[in-house]
């Protein structure tokens, strides 16, 4: 092996090195039976972050405009509570939050297709812990989705 190949595999990560060696990982969502592209495929991280930002902004706006006139109090106390309630209620009933709907995303349960309220609560609690949401599997699902048995897909 050339030194440049060894350095390149180190920089690009273990997945790229394995693919270069001939391992076929498939596409995101293949193991879950989801399509590679289009409706029903795994949602990309950019859309997920955009939807989260919209939901946070909406929660902050509600907290600041309707509950308190202090930005610090709104951001530290009320906005997280409103966002928690928003996520649990909307994902548990409709399958999406306003931000997810705006970005064309939906949360579905792997076995039934519909997210139960208890799964929505578990998913939201784990999302608020932040660490489970930062640990992803090869399909691009966060640990919060894996433990809740859900997946975020495109509409």
PDB file of N, CA, C and O in Angstrom, residues 84 87-93 95 107-127 141 143-151:
ATOM      1  N   UNK A  84     -41.175  21.070  23.982  1.00  0.00           N
ATOM      2  CA  UNK A  84     -41.430  19.699  24.415  1.00  0.00           C
ATOM      3  C   UNK A  84     -42.885  19.325  24.180  1.00  0.00           C
ATOM      4  O   UNK A  84     -43.193  18.282  23.596  1.00  0.00           O
ATOM      5  N   UNK A  87     -43.662  19.090  20.401  1.00  0.00           N
ATOM      6  CA  UNK A  87     -43.148  17.868  19.774  1.00  0.00           C
ATOM      7  C   UNK A  87     -43.955  16.640  20.180  1.00  0.00           C
ATOM      8  O   UNK A  87     -44.289  15.805  19.338  1.00  0.00           O
ATOM      9  N   UNK A  88     -44.260  16.525  21.452  1.00  0.00           N
ATOM     10  CA  UNK A  88     -45.008  15.354  21.918  1.00  0.00           C
ATOM     11  C   UNK A  88     -46.408  15.339  21.301  1.00  0.00           C
ATOM     12  O   UNK A  88     -46.859  14.305  20.788  1.00  0.00           O
ATOM     13  N   UNK A  89     -47.096  16.472  21.331  1.00  0.00           N
ATOM     14  CA  UNK A  89     -48.469  16.512  20.829  1.00  0.00           C
ATOM     15  C   UNK A  89     -48.552  16.345  19.317  1.00  0.00           C
ATOM     16  O   UNK A  89     -49.403  15.600  18.824  1.00  0.00           O
ATOM     17  N   UNK A  90     -47.710  17.036  18.577  1.00  0.00           N
ATOM     18  CA  UNK A  90     -47.828  16.974  17.120  1.00  0.00           C
ATOM     19  C   UNK A  90     -47.245  15.695  16.524  1.00  0.00           C
ATOM     20  O   UNK A  90     -47.840  15.117  15.616  1.00  0.00           O
ATOM     21  N   UNK A  91     -46.101  15.236  17.034  1.00  0.00           N
ATOM     22  CA  UNK A  91     -45.538  13.979  16.514  1.00  0.00           C
ATOM     23  C   UNK A  91     -46.407  12.803  16.940  1.00  0.00           C
ATOM     24  O   UNK A  91     -46.613  11.862  16.167  1.00  0.00           O
ATOM     25  N   UNK A  92     -46.939  12.857  18.153  1.00  0.00           N
ATOM     26  CA  UNK A  92     -47.785  11.774  18.641  1.00  0.00           C
ATOM     27  C   UNK A  92     -49.147  11.694  17.976  1.00  0.00           C
ATOM     28  O   UNK A  92     -49.803  10.657  18.027  1.00  0.00           O
ATOM     29  N   UNK A  93     -49.601  12.760  17.346  1.00  0.00           N
ATOM     30  CA  UNK A  93     -50.914  12.742  16.693  1.00  0.00           C
ATOM     31  C   UNK A  93     -50.813  12.815  15.170  1.00  0.00           C
ATOM     32  O   UNK A  93     -51.425  12.031  14.471  1.00  0.00           O
ATOM     33  N   UNK A  95     -47.657  13.105  13.381  1.00  0.00           N
ATOM     34  CA  UNK A  95     -46.436  12.519  12.834  1.00  0.00           C
ATOM     35  C   UNK A  95     -45.395  13.560  12.460  1.00  0.00           C
ATOM     36  O   UNK A  95     -44.312  13.210  12.012  1.00  0.00           O
ATOM     37  N   UNK A 107     -42.291  11.732  10.912  1.00  0.00           N
ATOM     38  CA  UNK A 107     -41.780  10.676  11.781  1.00  0.00           C
ATOM     39  C   UNK A 107     -42.774   9.519  11.716  1.00  0.00           C
ATOM     40  O   UNK A 107     -43.977   9.721  11.918  1.00  0.00           O
ATOM     41  N   UNK A 108     -42.281   8.326  11.410  1.00  0.00           N
ATOM     42  CA  UNK A 108     -43.134   7.142  11.336  1.00  0.00           C
ATOM     43  C   UNK A 108     -42.548   6.037  12.207  1.00  0.00           C
ATOM     44  O   UNK A 108     -41.335   5.957  12.394  1.00  0.00           O
ATOM     45  N   UNK A 109     -43.415   5.195  12.731  1.00  0.00           N
ATOM     46  CA  UNK A 109     -42.981   4.017  13.474  1.00  0.00           C
ATOM     47  C   UNK A 109     -42.642   2.927  12.458  1.00  0.00           C
ATOM     48  O   UNK A 109     -43.317   2.794  11.435  1.00  0.00           O
ATOM     49  N   UNK A 110     -41.609   2.164  12.743  1.00  0.00           N
ATOM     50  CA  UNK A 110     -41.182   1.137  11.800  1.00  0.00           C
ATOM     51  C   UNK A 110     -42.179  -0.004  11.683  1.00  0.00           C
ATOM     52  O   UNK A 110     -42.373  -0.547  10.601  1.00  0.00           O
ATOM     53  N   UNK A 111     -42.829  -0.358  12.768  1.00  0.00           N
ATOM     54  CA  UNK A 111     -43.727  -1.508  12.725  1.00  0.00           C
ATOM     55  C   UNK A 111     -45.151  -1.161  12.299  1.00  0.00           C
ATOM     56  O   UNK A 111     -45.757  -1.887  11.527  1.00  0.00           O
ATOM     57  N   UNK A 112     -45.678  -0.049  12.759  1.00  0.00           N
ATOM     58  CA  UNK A 112     -47.076   0.293  12.457  1.00  0.00           C
ATOM     59  C   UNK A 112     -47.236   1.448  11.481  1.00  0.00           C
ATOM     60  O   UNK A 112     -48.288   1.611  10.896  1.00  0.00           O
ATOM     61  N   UNK A 113     -46.212   2.266  11.348  1.00  0.00           N
ATOM     62  CA  UNK A 113     -46.301   3.429  10.476  1.00  0.00           C
ATOM     63  C   UNK A 113     -46.815   4.670  11.183  1.00  0.00           C
ATOM     64  O   UNK A 113     -46.617   5.779  10.719  1.00  0.00           O
ATOM     65  N   UNK A 114     -47.492   4.499  12.294  1.00  0.00           N
ATOM     66  CA  UNK A 114     -48.046   5.627  13.052  1.00  0.00           C
ATOM     67  C   UNK A 114     -47.366   5.687  14.415  1.00  0.00           C
ATOM     68  O   UNK A 114     -47.270   4.692  15.109  1.00  0.00           O
ATOM     69  N   UNK A 115     -46.923   6.877  14.792  1.00  0.00           N
ATOM     70  CA  UNK A 115     -46.226   7.060  16.055  1.00  0.00           C
ATOM     71  C   UNK A 115     -47.242   7.183  17.182  1.00  0.00           C
ATOM     72  O   UNK A 115     -48.109   8.055  17.147  1.00  0.00           O
ATOM     73  N   UNK A 116     -47.146   6.306  18.172  1.00  0.00           N
ATOM     74  CA  UNK A 116     -48.046   6.372  19.325  1.00  0.00           C
ATOM     75  C   UNK A 116     -47.592   7.497  20.249  1.00  0.00           C
ATOM     76  O   UNK A 116     -46.437   7.924  20.204  1.00  0.00           O
ATOM     77  N   UNK A 117     -48.484   7.992  21.099  1.00  0.00           N
ATOM     78  CA  UNK A 117     -48.087   9.059  22.031  1.00  0.00           C
ATOM     79  C   UNK A 117     -46.926   8.657  22.935  1.00  0.00           C
ATOM     80  O   UNK A 117     -46.080   9.488  23.258  1.00  0.00           O
ATOM     81  N   UNK A 118     -46.887   7.397  23.366  1.00  0.00           N
ATOM     82  CA  UNK A 118     -45.787   6.963  24.239  1.00  0.00           C
ATOM     83  C   UNK A 118     -44.458   6.973  23.509  1.00  0.00           C
ATOM     84  O   UNK A 118     -43.427   7.326  24.081  1.00  0.00           O
ATOM     85  N   UNK A 119     -44.455   6.585  22.247  1.00  0.00           N
ATOM     86  CA  UNK A 119     -43.219   6.665  21.452  1.00  0.00           C
ATOM     87  C   UNK A 119     -42.801   8.116  21.250  1.00  0.00           C
ATOM     88  O   UNK A 119     -41.621   8.435  21.237  1.00  0.00           O
ATOM     89  N   UNK A 120     -43.777   8.980  21.055  1.00  0.00           N
ATOM     90  CA  UNK A 120     -43.471  10.401  20.882  1.00  0.00           C
ATOM     91  C   UNK A 120     -42.847  10.984  22.145  1.00  0.00           C
ATOM     92  O   UNK A 120     -41.899  11.767  22.072  1.00  0.00           O
ATOM     93  N   UNK A 121     -43.358  10.585  23.309  1.00  0.00           N
ATOM     94  CA  UNK A 121     -42.782  11.058  24.573  1.00  0.00           C
ATOM     95  C   UNK A 121     -41.361  10.534  24.729  1.00  0.00           C
ATOM     96  O   UNK A 121     -40.438  11.302  25.053  1.00  0.00           O
ATOM     97  N   UNK A 122     -41.142   9.241  24.496  1.00  0.00           N
ATOM     98  CA  UNK A 122     -39.800   8.661  24.608  1.00  0.00           C
ATOM     99  C   UNK A 122     -38.828   9.316  23.647  1.00  0.00           C
ATOM    100  O   UNK A 122     -37.716   9.708  24.019  1.00  0.00           O
ATOM    101  N   UNK A 123     -39.255   9.499  22.397  1.00  0.00           N
ATOM    102  CA  UNK A 123     -38.399  10.120  21.390  1.00  0.00           C
ATOM    103  C   UNK A 123     -38.042  11.552  21.775  1.00  0.00           C
ATOM    104  O   UNK A 123     -36.899  11.972  21.643  1.00  0.00           O
ATOM    105  N   UNK A 124     -39.002  12.304  22.281  1.00  0.00           N
ATOM    106  CA  UNK A 124     -38.766  13.695  22.645  1.00  0.00           C
ATOM    107  C   UNK A 124     -37.866  13.809  23.864  1.00  0.00           C
ATOM    108  O   UNK A 124     -36.966  14.651  23.898  1.00  0.00           O
ATOM    109  N   UNK A 125     -38.083  12.970  24.868  1.00  0.00           N
ATOM    110  CA  UNK A 125     -37.213  12.987  26.049  1.00  0.00           C
ATOM    111  C   UNK A 125     -35.774  12.686  25.646  1.00  0.00           C
ATOM    112  O   UNK A 125     -34.838  13.377  26.063  1.00  0.00           O
ATOM    113  N   UNK A 126     -35.578  11.682  24.814  1.00  0.00           N
ATOM    114  CA  UNK A 126     -34.219  11.341  24.367  1.00  0.00           C
ATOM    115  C   UNK A 126     -33.617  12.442  23.491  1.00  0.00           C
ATOM    116  O   UNK A 126     -32.419  12.696  23.549  1.00  0.00           O
ATOM    117  N   UNK A 127     -34.448  13.091  22.696  1.00  0.00           N
ATOM    118  CA  UNK A 127     -33.966  14.203  21.877  1.00  0.00           C
ATOM    119  C   UNK A 127     -33.513  15.364  22.750  1.00  0.00           C
ATOM    120  O   UNK A 127     -32.497  16.000  22.475  1.00  0.00           O
ATOM    121  N   UNK A 141     -30.111   7.243  11.304  1.00  0.00           N
ATOM    122  CA  UNK A 141     -31.078   7.420  12.390  1.00  0.00           C
ATOM    123  C   UNK A 141     -30.336   7.692  13.681  1.00  0.00           C
ATOM    124  O   UNK A 141     -29.338   7.048  13.993  1.00  0.00           O
ATOM    125  N   UNK A 143     -29.913   7.762  17.835  1.00  0.00           N
ATOM    126  CA  UNK A 143     -30.203   6.774  18.868  1.00  0.00           C
ATOM    127  C   UNK A 143     -31.597   6.987  19.452  1.00  0.00           C
ATOM    128  O   UNK A 143     -32.274   6.028  19.833  1.00  0.00           O
ATOM    129  N   UNK A 144     -32.061   8.240  19.484  1.00  0.00           N
ATOM    130  CA  UNK A 144     -33.414   8.505  19.983  1.00  0.00           C
ATOM    131  C   UNK A 144     -34.468   7.856  19.087  1.00  0.00           C
ATOM    132  O   UNK A 144     -35.473   7.356  19.571  1.00  0.00           O
ATOM    133  N   UNK A 145     -34.235   7.830  17.783  1.00  0.00           N
ATOM    134  CA  UNK A 145     -35.159   7.169  16.866  1.00  0.00           C
ATOM    135  C   UNK A 145     -35.068   5.647  16.988  1.00  0.00           C
ATOM    136  O   UNK A 145     -36.074   4.955  16.935  1.00  0.00           O
ATOM    137  N   UNK A 146     -33.872   5.138  17.137  1.00  0.00           N
ATOM    138  CA  UNK A 146     -33.705   3.679  17.266  1.00  0.00           C
ATOM    139  C   UNK A 146     -34.400   3.153  18.511  1.00  0.00           C
ATOM    140  O   UNK A 146     -35.089   2.141  18.468  1.00  0.00           O
ATOM    141  N   UNK A 147     -34.208   3.842  19.638  1.00  0.00           N
ATOM    142  CA  UNK A 147     -34.809   3.372  20.883  1.00  0.00           C
ATOM    143  C   UNK A 147     -36.336   3.513  20.878  1.00  0.00           C
ATOM    144  O   UNK A 147     -37.034   2.725  21.504  1.00  0.00           O
ATOM    145  N   UNK A 148     -36.832   4.496  20.172  1.00  0.00           N
ATOM    146  CA  UNK A 148     -38.293   4.685  20.077  1.00  0.00           C
ATOM    147  C   UNK A 148     -38.910   3.850  18.961  1.00  0.00           C
ATOM    148  O   UNK A 148     -40.131   3.769  18.868  1.00  0.00           O
ATOM    149  N   UNK A 149     -38.081   3.249  18.118  1.00  0.00           N
ATOM    150  CA  UNK A 149     -38.597   2.445  17.008  1.00  0.00           C
ATOM    151  C   UNK A 149     -39.204   3.280  15.910  1.00  0.00           C
ATOM    152  O   UNK A 149     -40.157   2.861  15.247  1.00  0.00           O
ATOM    153  N   UNK A 150     -38.640   4.468  15.692  1.00  0.00           N
ATOM    154  CA  UNK A 150     -39.164   5.379  14.674  1.00  0.00           C
ATOM    155  C   UNK A 150     -38.074   5.712  13.669  1.00  0.00           C
ATOM    156  O   UNK A 150     -36.898   5.418  13.864  1.00  0.00           O
ATOM    157  N   UNK A 151     -38.491   6.343  12.590  1.00  0.00           N
ATOM    158  CA  UNK A 151     -37.569   6.840  11.581  1.00  0.00           C
ATOM    159  C   UNK A 151     -38.174   8.110  10.989  1.00  0.00           C
ATOM    160  O   UNK A 151     -39.391   8.239  10.875  1.00  0.00           O
TER     161      UNK A 151
END
